[in-house]
Structure formats: structure tokens, C-alpha cells
Amino acid sequence: MSATATMQAGMGTATRRGETAVHCKGVTKHYGEGTSKVWALRGIDLEIGAGELTMLVGPSGCGKTTLISVVAGILDRDDGECTVFGRDFTRMSASEKTRFRGENVGFVFQQFNLLPTLTAAENVAVPLMILGKGRSAAVKQGAEMLEKVGLKDKLKSLPSQLSGGQQQRVAIARALVHEPKLIVCDEPTSALDHDTGHVIMRMLKNVALNESRSLVIVTHDARIFEFADKIAKMDDGRIKEVSNGVAEVARRNGGGGGGGAGH
């Protein structure tokens, strides 16, 4: 990649609260062909602002994970528009896409995807080493991030020596360690008890509020809806409604409340 291309790959990521971080319009995505063709996304319209925590909710198979994979540049869309901090992954070369994603996107996978032969601190350090940071400094920074998620005593543990909840916290620390502008989480509290889940959500919410980062969280966990700025309800590859997080919690608790914006 040329010096100009390298510079451009990381440009446009400085955001202020209220600015658009993610813009999707008419996004479609299918899998398979012919009689086995299945539409995962059927025209998604979604705006996510800087400093905002958005939750995607809906039944299994409705397209939530596909949508966040398109937003994060892991999957290419079929049609429509999708930009992240003003940049379109489909207009980048493979190397530009890798660099942009490495600098600007943190992804918490539902299956964790931890490397089994690396310690917890080493796993968290991986994004930093990919970006060129020395191993020793990267592992030190990884250890500091693990302390923030309550795993100070597990720095040298292998994934096989950790519980499911502890592995999930390692995955979250790995997504946050390089200070990305966009953090995408697939069921980040699914393996956590109520109290630990709320600790993790408060930490994630704090990240968004302090640095104008944006969080997109796929979840079935109604216990954490209170942390959302807005909740986008999906079904059959479409966003059916976008509601205010506080209003959604009030509605579920029988208090009514407005704030919906139909799609």
C-alpha cells in the first residue's frame, strides 16, 4: 500500500458525540444460490451516532449477527450503502480494509475465538501486536486491560483454565485494548451472571460515553436493556422498530413510555 493509501485508510475516524458513526441504507445480504438462497438482510436502514450504545434484538436467525458482521467489515454486503466513520469497506483494498478494521473496530465474538496456546494477557495483546506494537509492551497493556475487567489474577492462565464467563471477559478486553472507535459485541453477557453482566455493561457504556466511541451489541438479554441509548428490533432480515432504551425498559416493566421510531 502506498503512503497515501495507508494514511487514508485511517483517516476520518475522529468523531464527536452526535456525529454519524455507522450509516446503513438498503443493506442486503444473502447466502447460497438457487433453491438454497436465503436472504439474511432485506434492506436494512440504520444510523448509529458517536458516543451511542445501540442494541440489536430479535429472534435467532433474524439477521443480527450478519448485520454486525457487515458493519464490522467481516462480511461484504450484496447491495445498499454502509459506511463506518464515513468510510466504505467495499471501496477499500484488502490491505486497507485490514488496517482500518484493526485500528477502528473491536469485535467481541459470541464464541470468544481465543487462541488456546496463548495466555489471557497474550490473547488480549494480539490486536496491538497486529498493529505493530512490540510483544512485551503489548502484553503489558493487555494485562492492564484485564485488570479493568476483573481478571488481575488470571493474566497467565490459558483459555482452557478459565470459566466461560472469564473467557468472555478476556474477549471483551481484547476488543477494547486498542481503543477502537467502534465496538461490536455479539451476546457479550450471555455467559455472565447478573452482577458480572452489569459490571461489564457499565464498563462498555463508560467507554462509549467518555471517548465518543460507538457500541453495537447483539443481545437476547433483557436484563441489560437499561444500558441502551436505543434498541433496534429485527425480524426476518429487517429492522422493524427503533426505540429509546429507557422507554423500552419502562414498557417491559409495565410503565408504558414512548420513544419509538418505526422502520
PDB file of N, CA and C in Angstrom, residues 171-246:
ATOM      1  N   ALA A 171     -12.269 -11.881  26.032  1.00  0.00           N
ATOM      2  CA  ALA A 171     -12.651 -11.466  24.683  1.00  0.00           C
ATOM      3  C   ALA A 171     -13.051  -9.992  24.648  1.00  0.00           C
ATOM      4  N   ILE A 172     -13.739  -9.531  25.678  1.00  0.00           N
ATOM      5  CA  ILE A 172     -14.135  -8.121  25.748  1.00  0.00           C
ATOM      6  C   ILE A 172     -12.907  -7.236  25.921  1.00  0.00           C
ATOM      7  N   ALA A 173     -11.984  -7.657  26.780  1.00  0.00           N
ATOM      8  CA  ALA A 173     -10.749  -6.894  26.971  1.00  0.00           C
ATOM      9  C   ALA A 173      -9.959  -6.800  25.666  1.00  0.00           C
ATOM     10  N   ARG A 174      -9.929  -7.886  24.910  1.00  0.00           N
ATOM     11  CA  ARG A 174      -9.220  -7.885  23.623  1.00  0.00           C
ATOM     12  C   ARG A 174      -9.861  -6.902  22.648  1.00  0.00           C
ATOM     13  N   ALA A 175     -11.179  -6.788  22.690  1.00  0.00           N
ATOM     14  CA  ALA A 175     -11.871  -5.868  21.784  1.00  0.00           C
ATOM     15  C   ALA A 175     -11.637  -4.414  22.150  1.00  0.00           C
ATOM     16  N   LEU A 176     -11.324  -4.144  23.421  1.00  0.00           N
ATOM     17  CA  LEU A 176     -11.177  -2.770  23.888  1.00  0.00           C
ATOM     18  C   LEU A 176      -9.730  -2.286  23.921  1.00  0.00           C
ATOM     19  N   VAL A 177      -8.769  -3.213  23.898  1.00  0.00           N
ATOM     20  CA  VAL A 177      -7.388  -2.863  24.232  1.00  0.00           C
ATOM     21  C   VAL A 177      -6.762  -1.853  23.277  1.00  0.00           C
ATOM     22  N   HIS A 178      -7.141  -1.873  21.998  1.00  0.00           N
ATOM     23  CA  HIS A 178      -6.537  -0.956  21.025  1.00  0.00           C
ATOM     24  C   HIS A 178      -7.360   0.329  20.854  1.00  0.00           C
ATOM     25  N   GLU A 179      -8.299   0.544  21.794  1.00  0.00           N
ATOM     26  CA  GLU A 179      -9.094   1.766  21.843  1.00  0.00           C
ATOM     27  C   GLU A 179      -9.793   2.071  20.520  1.00  0.00           C
ATOM     28  N   PRO A 180     -10.573   1.106  20.017  1.00  0.00           N
ATOM     29  CA  PRO A 180     -11.266   1.317  18.740  1.00  0.00           C
ATOM     30  C   PRO A 180     -12.397   2.320  18.873  1.00  0.00           C
ATOM     31  N   LYS A 181     -12.771   2.946  17.766  1.00  0.00           N
ATOM     32  CA  LYS A 181     -13.884   3.894  17.760  1.00  0.00           C
ATOM     33  C   LYS A 181     -15.233   3.178  17.696  1.00  0.00           C
ATOM     34  N   LEU A 182     -15.245   1.956  17.145  1.00  0.00           N
ATOM     35  CA  LEU A 182     -16.468   1.173  17.044  1.00  0.00           C
ATOM     36  C   LEU A 182     -16.235  -0.167  17.719  1.00  0.00           C
ATOM     37  N   ILE A 183     -17.103  -0.511  18.658  1.00  0.00           N
ATOM     38  CA  ILE A 183     -17.017  -1.787  19.358  1.00  0.00           C
ATOM     39  C   ILE A 183     -18.284  -2.565  19.051  1.00  0.00           C
ATOM     40  N   VAL A 184     -18.119  -3.754  18.511  1.00  0.00           N
ATOM     41  CA  VAL A 184     -19.241  -4.587  18.091  1.00  0.00           C
ATOM     42  C   VAL A 184     -19.220  -5.862  18.933  1.00  0.00           C
ATOM     43  N   CYS A 185     -20.320  -6.135  19.607  1.00  0.00           N
ATOM     44  CA  CYS A 185     -20.374  -7.262  20.545  1.00  0.00           C
ATOM     45  C   CYS A 185     -21.524  -8.194  20.194  1.00  0.00           C
ATOM     46  N   ASP A 186     -21.224  -9.483  20.104  1.00  0.00           N
ATOM     47  CA  ASP A 186     -22.242 -10.497  19.849  1.00  0.00           C
ATOM     48  C   ASP A 186     -22.509 -11.246  21.150  1.00  0.00           C
ATOM     49  N   GLU A 187     -23.611 -10.921  21.811  1.00  0.00           N
ATOM     50  CA  GLU A 187     -24.019 -11.537  23.077  1.00  0.00           C
ATOM     51  C   GLU A 187     -22.916 -11.439  24.147  1.00  0.00           C
ATOM     52  N   PRO A 188     -22.488 -10.237  24.525  1.00  0.00           N
ATOM     53  CA  PRO A 188     -21.367 -10.105  25.457  1.00  0.00           C
ATOM     54  C   PRO A 188     -21.648 -10.534  26.883  1.00  0.00           C
ATOM     55  N   THR A 189     -22.927 -10.663  27.261  1.00  0.00           N
ATOM     56  CA  THR A 189     -23.244 -11.047  28.639  1.00  0.00           C
ATOM     57  C   THR A 189     -23.872 -12.435  28.734  1.00  0.00           C
ATOM     58  N   SER A 190     -23.852 -13.191  27.635  1.00  0.00           N
ATOM     59  CA  SER A 190     -24.584 -14.457  27.604  1.00  0.00           C
ATOM     60  C   SER A 190     -24.048 -15.483  28.599  1.00  0.00           C
ATOM     61  N   ALA A 191     -22.740 -15.437  28.889  1.00  0.00           N
ATOM     62  CA  ALA A 191     -22.148 -16.418  29.798  1.00  0.00           C
ATOM     63  C   ALA A 191     -21.899 -15.843  31.186  1.00  0.00           C
ATOM     64  N   LEU A 192     -22.446 -14.667  31.460  1.00  0.00           N
ATOM     65  CA  LEU A 192     -22.167 -13.985  32.719  1.00  0.00           C
ATOM     66  C   LEU A 192     -23.386 -13.973  33.637  1.00  0.00           C
ATOM     67  N   ASP A 193     -23.132 -14.025  34.946  1.00  0.00           N
ATOM     68  CA  ASP A 193     -24.239 -13.881  35.883  1.00  0.00           C
ATOM     69  C   ASP A 193     -24.700 -12.425  35.889  1.00  0.00           C
ATOM     70  N   HIS A 194     -25.800 -12.177  36.572  1.00  0.00           N
ATOM     71  CA  HIS A 194     -26.425 -10.846  36.541  1.00  0.00           C
ATOM     72  C   HIS A 194     -25.462  -9.755  36.976  1.00  0.00           C
ATOM     73  N   ASP A 195     -24.799  -9.945  38.121  1.00  0.00           N
ATOM     74  CA  ASP A 195     -23.927  -8.896  38.651  1.00  0.00           C
ATOM     75  C   ASP A 195     -22.729  -8.638  37.745  1.00  0.00           C
ATOM     76  N   THR A 196     -22.077  -9.712  37.270  1.00  0.00           N
ATOM     77  CA  THR A 196     -20.921  -9.547  36.391  1.00  0.00           C
ATOM     78  C   THR A 196     -21.339  -8.928  35.064  1.00  0.00           C
ATOM     79  N   GLY A 197     -22.516  -9.334  34.567  1.00  0.00           N
ATOM     80  CA  GLY A 197     -23.023  -8.756  33.328  1.00  0.00           C
ATOM     81  C   GLY A 197     -23.209  -7.256  33.440  1.00  0.00           C
ATOM     82  N   HIS A 198     -23.718  -6.804  34.571  1.00  0.00           N
ATOM     83  CA  HIS A 198     -23.911  -5.372  34.770  1.00  0.00           C
ATOM     84  C   HIS A 198     -22.580  -4.641  34.923  1.00  0.00           C
ATOM     85  N   VAL A 199     -21.595  -5.292  35.552  1.00  0.00           N
ATOM     86  CA  VAL A 199     -20.259  -4.686  35.648  1.00  0.00           C
ATOM     87  C   VAL A 199     -19.676  -4.477  34.254  1.00  0.00           C
ATOM     88  N   ILE A 200     -19.789  -5.503  33.402  1.00  0.00           N
ATOM     89  CA  ILE A 200     -19.265  -5.413  32.034  1.00  0.00           C
ATOM     90  C   ILE A 200     -20.010  -4.345  31.249  1.00  0.00           C
ATOM     91  N   MET A 201     -21.332  -4.289  31.388  1.00  0.00           N
ATOM     92  CA  MET A 201     -22.103  -3.302  30.640  1.00  0.00           C
ATOM     93  C   MET A 201     -21.796  -1.880  31.091  1.00  0.00           C
ATOM     94  N   ARG A 202     -21.589  -1.685  32.392  1.00  0.00           N
ATOM     95  CA  ARG A 202     -21.225  -0.346  32.865  1.00  0.00           C
ATOM     96  C   ARG A 202     -19.878   0.079  32.276  1.00  0.00           C
ATOM     97  N   MET A 203     -18.957  -0.885  32.182  1.00  0.00           N
ATOM     98  CA  MET A 203     -17.657  -0.586  31.602  1.00  0.00           C
ATOM     99  C   MET A 203     -17.790  -0.244  30.116  1.00  0.00           C
ATOM    100  N   LEU A 204     -18.559  -1.037  29.390  1.00  0.00           N
ATOM    101  CA  LEU A 204     -18.749  -0.774  27.965  1.00  0.00           C
ATOM    102  C   LEU A 204     -19.443   0.566  27.741  1.00  0.00           C
ATOM    103  N   LYS A 205     -20.447   0.854  28.551  1.00  0.00           N
ATOM    104  CA  LYS A 205     -21.165   2.124  28.439  1.00  0.00           C
ATOM    105  C   LYS A 205     -20.228   3.294  28.730  1.00  0.00           C
ATOM    106  N   ASN A 206     -19.369   3.132  29.705  1.00  0.00           N
ATOM    107  CA  ASN A 206     -18.427   4.183  30.067  1.00  0.00           C
ATOM    108  C   ASN A 206     -17.463   4.476  28.921  1.00  0.00           C
ATOM    109  N   VAL A 207     -17.040   3.428  28.219  1.00  0.00           N
ATOM    110  CA  VAL A 207     -16.155   3.596  27.064  1.00  0.00           C
ATOM    111  C   VAL A 207     -16.820   4.484  26.020  1.00  0.00           C
ATOM    112  N   ALA A 208     -18.085   4.212  25.741  1.00  0.00           N
ATOM    113  CA  ALA A 208     -18.799   4.982  24.713  1.00  0.00           C
ATOM    114  C   ALA A 208     -18.984   6.425  25.132  1.00  0.00           C
ATOM    115  N   LEU A 209     -19.324   6.630  26.390  1.00  0.00           N
ATOM    116  CA  LEU A 209     -19.618   7.984  26.851  1.00  0.00           C
ATOM    117  C   LEU A 209     -18.369   8.850  26.917  1.00  0.00           C
ATOM    118  N   ASN A 210     -17.244   8.268  27.315  1.00  0.00           N
ATOM    119  CA  ASN A 210     -16.046   9.062  27.550  1.00  0.00           C
ATOM    120  C   ASN A 210     -15.305   9.446  26.281  1.00  0.00           C
ATOM    121  N   GLU A 211     -15.307   8.602  25.297  1.00  0.00           N
ATOM    122  CA  GLU A 211     -14.459   8.827  24.124  1.00  0.00           C
ATOM    123  C   GLU A 211     -15.245   8.964  22.825  1.00  0.00           C
ATOM    124  N   SER A 212     -16.545   9.152  22.921  1.00  0.00           N
ATOM    125  CA  SER A 212     -17.397   9.236  21.732  1.00  0.00           C
ATOM    126  C   SER A 212     -17.241   8.021  20.826  1.00  0.00           C
ATOM    127  N   ARG A 213     -16.943   6.899  21.453  1.00  0.00           N
ATOM    128  CA  ARG A 213     -16.948   5.650  20.695  1.00  0.00           C
ATOM    129  C   ARG A 213     -18.390   5.176  20.550  1.00  0.00           C
ATOM    130  N   SER A 214     -18.585   4.255  19.641  1.00  0.00           N
ATOM    131  CA  SER A 214     -19.922   3.718  19.408  1.00  0.00           C
ATOM    132  C   SER A 214     -19.918   2.229  19.692  1.00  0.00           C
ATOM    133  N   LEU A 215     -20.970   1.752  20.329  1.00  0.00           N
ATOM    134  CA  LEU A 215     -21.116   0.338  20.633  1.00  0.00           C
ATOM    135  C   LEU A 215     -22.362  -0.203  19.952  1.00  0.00           C
ATOM    136  N   VAL A 216     -22.209  -1.356  19.324  1.00  0.00           N
ATOM    137  CA  VAL A 216     -23.339  -2.081  18.749  1.00  0.00           C
ATOM    138  C   VAL A 216     -23.341  -3.451  19.408  1.00  0.00           C
ATOM    139  N   ILE A 217     -24.424  -3.782  20.079  1.00  0.00           N
ATOM    140  CA  ILE A 217     -24.481  -5.011  20.863  1.00  0.00           C
ATOM    141  C   ILE A 217     -25.665  -5.858  20.427  1.00  0.00           C
ATOM    142  N   VAL A 218     -25.390  -7.087  19.999  1.00  0.00           N
ATOM    143  CA  VAL A 218     -26.433  -8.071  19.733  1.00  0.00           C
ATOM    144  C   VAL A 218     -26.720  -8.782  21.045  1.00  0.00           C
ATOM    145  N   THR A 219     -27.980  -8.855  21.429  1.00  0.00           N
ATOM    146  CA  THR A 219     -28.288  -9.494  22.707  1.00  0.00           C
ATOM    147  C   THR A 219     -29.707 -10.044  22.741  1.00  0.00           C
ATOM    148  N   HIS A 220     -29.873 -11.100  23.543  1.00  0.00           N
ATOM    149  CA  HIS A 220     -31.198 -11.594  23.921  1.00  0.00           C
ATOM    150  C   HIS A 220     -31.464 -11.286  25.392  1.00  0.00           C
ATOM    151  N   ASP A 221     -30.500 -10.628  26.042  1.00  0.00           N
ATOM    152  CA  ASP A 221     -30.521 -10.454  27.488  1.00  0.00           C
ATOM    153  C   ASP A 221     -31.264  -9.174  27.870  1.00  0.00           C
ATOM    154  N   ALA A 222     -32.555  -9.312  28.206  1.00  0.00           N
ATOM    155  CA  ALA A 222     -33.370  -8.147  28.553  1.00  0.00           C
ATOM    156  C   ALA A 222     -32.888  -7.455  29.825  1.00  0.00           C
ATOM    157  N   ARG A 223     -32.061  -8.152  30.620  1.00  0.00           N
ATOM    158  CA  ARG A 223     -31.557  -7.553  31.861  1.00  0.00           C
ATOM    159  C   ARG A 223     -30.641  -6.363  31.596  1.00  0.00           C
ATOM    160  N   ILE A 224     -30.098  -6.266  30.374  1.00  0.00           N
ATOM    161  CA  ILE A 224     -29.143  -5.182  30.094  1.00  0.00           C
ATOM    162  C   ILE A 224     -29.730  -4.097  29.192  1.00  0.00           C
ATOM    163  N   PHE A 225     -31.032  -4.184  28.890  1.00  0.00           N
ATOM    164  CA  PHE A 225     -31.645  -3.176  28.021  1.00  0.00           C
ATOM    165  C   PHE A 225     -31.516  -1.772  28.598  1.00  0.00           C
ATOM    166  N   GLU A 226     -31.453  -1.673  29.914  1.00  0.00           N
ATOM    167  CA  GLU A 226     -31.375  -0.362  30.567  1.00  0.00           C
ATOM    168  C   GLU A 226     -30.123   0.420  30.167  1.00  0.00           C
ATOM    169  N   PHE A 227     -29.105  -0.266  29.648  1.00  0.00           N
ATOM    170  CA  PHE A 227     -27.859   0.403  29.276  1.00  0.00           C
ATOM    171  C   PHE A 227     -27.908   0.986  27.861  1.00  0.00           C
ATOM    172  N   ALA A 228     -28.943   0.655  27.107  1.00  0.00           N
ATOM    173  CA  ALA A 228     -29.014   1.066  25.703  1.00  0.00           C
ATOM    174  C   ALA A 228     -29.493   2.502  25.551  1.00  0.00           C
ATOM    175  N   ASP A 229     -28.872   3.224  24.613  1.00  0.00           N
ATOM    176  CA  ASP A 229     -29.413   4.512  24.193  1.00  0.00           C
ATOM    177  C   ASP A 229     -30.588   4.283  23.248  1.00  0.00           C
ATOM    178  N   LYS A 230     -30.448   3.265  22.392  1.00  0.00           N
ATOM    179  CA  LYS A 230     -31.581   2.887  21.553  1.00  0.00           C
ATOM    180  C   LYS A 230     -31.525   1.393  21.262  1.00  0.00           C
ATOM    181  N   ILE A 231     -32.689   0.846  21.001  1.00  0.00           N
ATOM    182  CA  ILE A 231     -32.836  -0.588  20.752  1.00  0.00           C
ATOM    183  C   ILE A 231     -33.493  -0.776  19.396  1.00  0.00           C
ATOM    184  N   ALA A 232     -32.804  -1.472  18.509  1.00  0.00           N
ATOM    185  CA  ALA A 232     -33.321  -1.757  17.171  1.00  0.00           C
ATOM    186  C   ALA A 232     -33.830  -3.200  17.144  1.00  0.00           C
ATOM    187  N   LYS A 233     -35.115  -3.340  16.889  1.00  0.00           N
ATOM    188  CA  LYS A 233     -35.738  -4.664  16.880  1.00  0.00           C
ATOM    189  C   LYS A 233     -35.743  -5.216  15.457  1.00  0.00           C
ATOM    190  N   MET A 234     -35.137  -6.402  15.303  1.00  0.00           N
ATOM    191  CA  MET A 234     -35.036  -7.031  13.987  1.00  0.00           C
ATOM    192  C   MET A 234     -35.931  -8.258  13.884  1.00  0.00           C
ATOM    193  N   ASP A 235     -36.381  -8.522  12.669  1.00  0.00           N
ATOM    194  CA  ASP A 235     -37.114  -9.754  12.374  1.00  0.00           C
ATOM    195  C   ASP A 235     -37.051  -9.987  10.869  1.00  0.00           C
ATOM    196  N   ASP A 236     -36.750 -11.219  10.489  1.00  0.00           N
ATOM    197  CA  ASP A 236     -36.742 -11.619   9.083  1.00  0.00           C
ATOM    198  C   ASP A 236     -35.876 -10.697   8.223  1.00  0.00           C
ATOM    199  N   GLY A 237     -34.697 -10.339   8.731  1.00  0.00           N
ATOM    200  CA  GLY A 237     -33.755  -9.559   7.941  1.00  0.00           C
ATOM    201  C   GLY A 237     -34.068  -8.084   7.828  1.00  0.00           C
ATOM    202  N   ARG A 238     -35.015  -7.605   8.627  1.00  0.00           N
ATOM    203  CA  ARG A 238     -35.392  -6.190   8.573  1.00  0.00           C
ATOM    204  C   ARG A 238     -35.400  -5.594   9.978  1.00  0.00           C
ATOM    205  N   ILE A 239     -35.171  -4.290  10.073  1.00  0.00           N
ATOM    206  CA  ILE A 239     -35.360  -3.587  11.329  1.00  0.00           C
ATOM    207  C   ILE A 239     -36.799  -3.091  11.364  1.00  0.00           C
ATOM    208  N   LYS A 240     -37.547  -3.601  12.327  1.00  0.00           N
ATOM    209  CA  LYS A 240     -38.967  -3.307  12.416  1.00  0.00           C
ATOM    210  C   LYS A 240     -39.256  -2.041  13.210  1.00  0.00           C
ATOM    211  N   GLU A 241     -38.403  -1.747  14.192  1.00  0.00           N
ATOM    212  CA  GLU A 241     -38.661  -0.604  15.063  1.00  0.00           C
ATOM    213  C   GLU A 241     -37.370  -0.211  15.765  1.00  0.00           C
ATOM    214  N   VAL A 242     -37.180   1.075  15.976  1.00  0.00           N
ATOM    215  CA  VAL A 242     -36.086   1.576  16.801  1.00  0.00           C
ATOM    216  C   VAL A 242     -36.696   2.359  17.947  1.00  0.00           C
ATOM    217  N   SER A 243     -36.379   1.957  19.178  1.00  0.00           N
ATOM    218  CA  SER A 243     -36.962   2.610  20.349  1.00  0.00           C
ATOM    219  C   SER A 243     -35.870   3.110  21.279  1.00  0.00           C
ATOM    220  N   ASN A 244     -36.241   4.060  22.114  1.00  0.00           N
ATOM    221  CA  ASN A 244     -35.361   4.569  23.150  1.00  0.00           C
ATOM    222  C   ASN A 244     -35.180   3.500  24.222  1.00  0.00           C
ATOM    223  N   GLY A 245     -33.934   3.308  24.687  1.00  0.00           N
ATOM    224  CA  GLY A 245     -33.664   2.253  25.654  1.00  0.00           C
ATOM    225  C   GLY A 245     -34.452   2.399  26.937  1.00  0.00           C
ATOM    226  N   VAL A 246     -34.522   3.602  27.485  1.00  0.00           N
ATOM    227  CA  VAL A 246     -35.260   3.846  28.723  1.00  0.00           C
ATOM    228  C   VAL A 246     -36.738   3.553  28.532  1.00  0.00           C
TER     229      VAL A 246
END
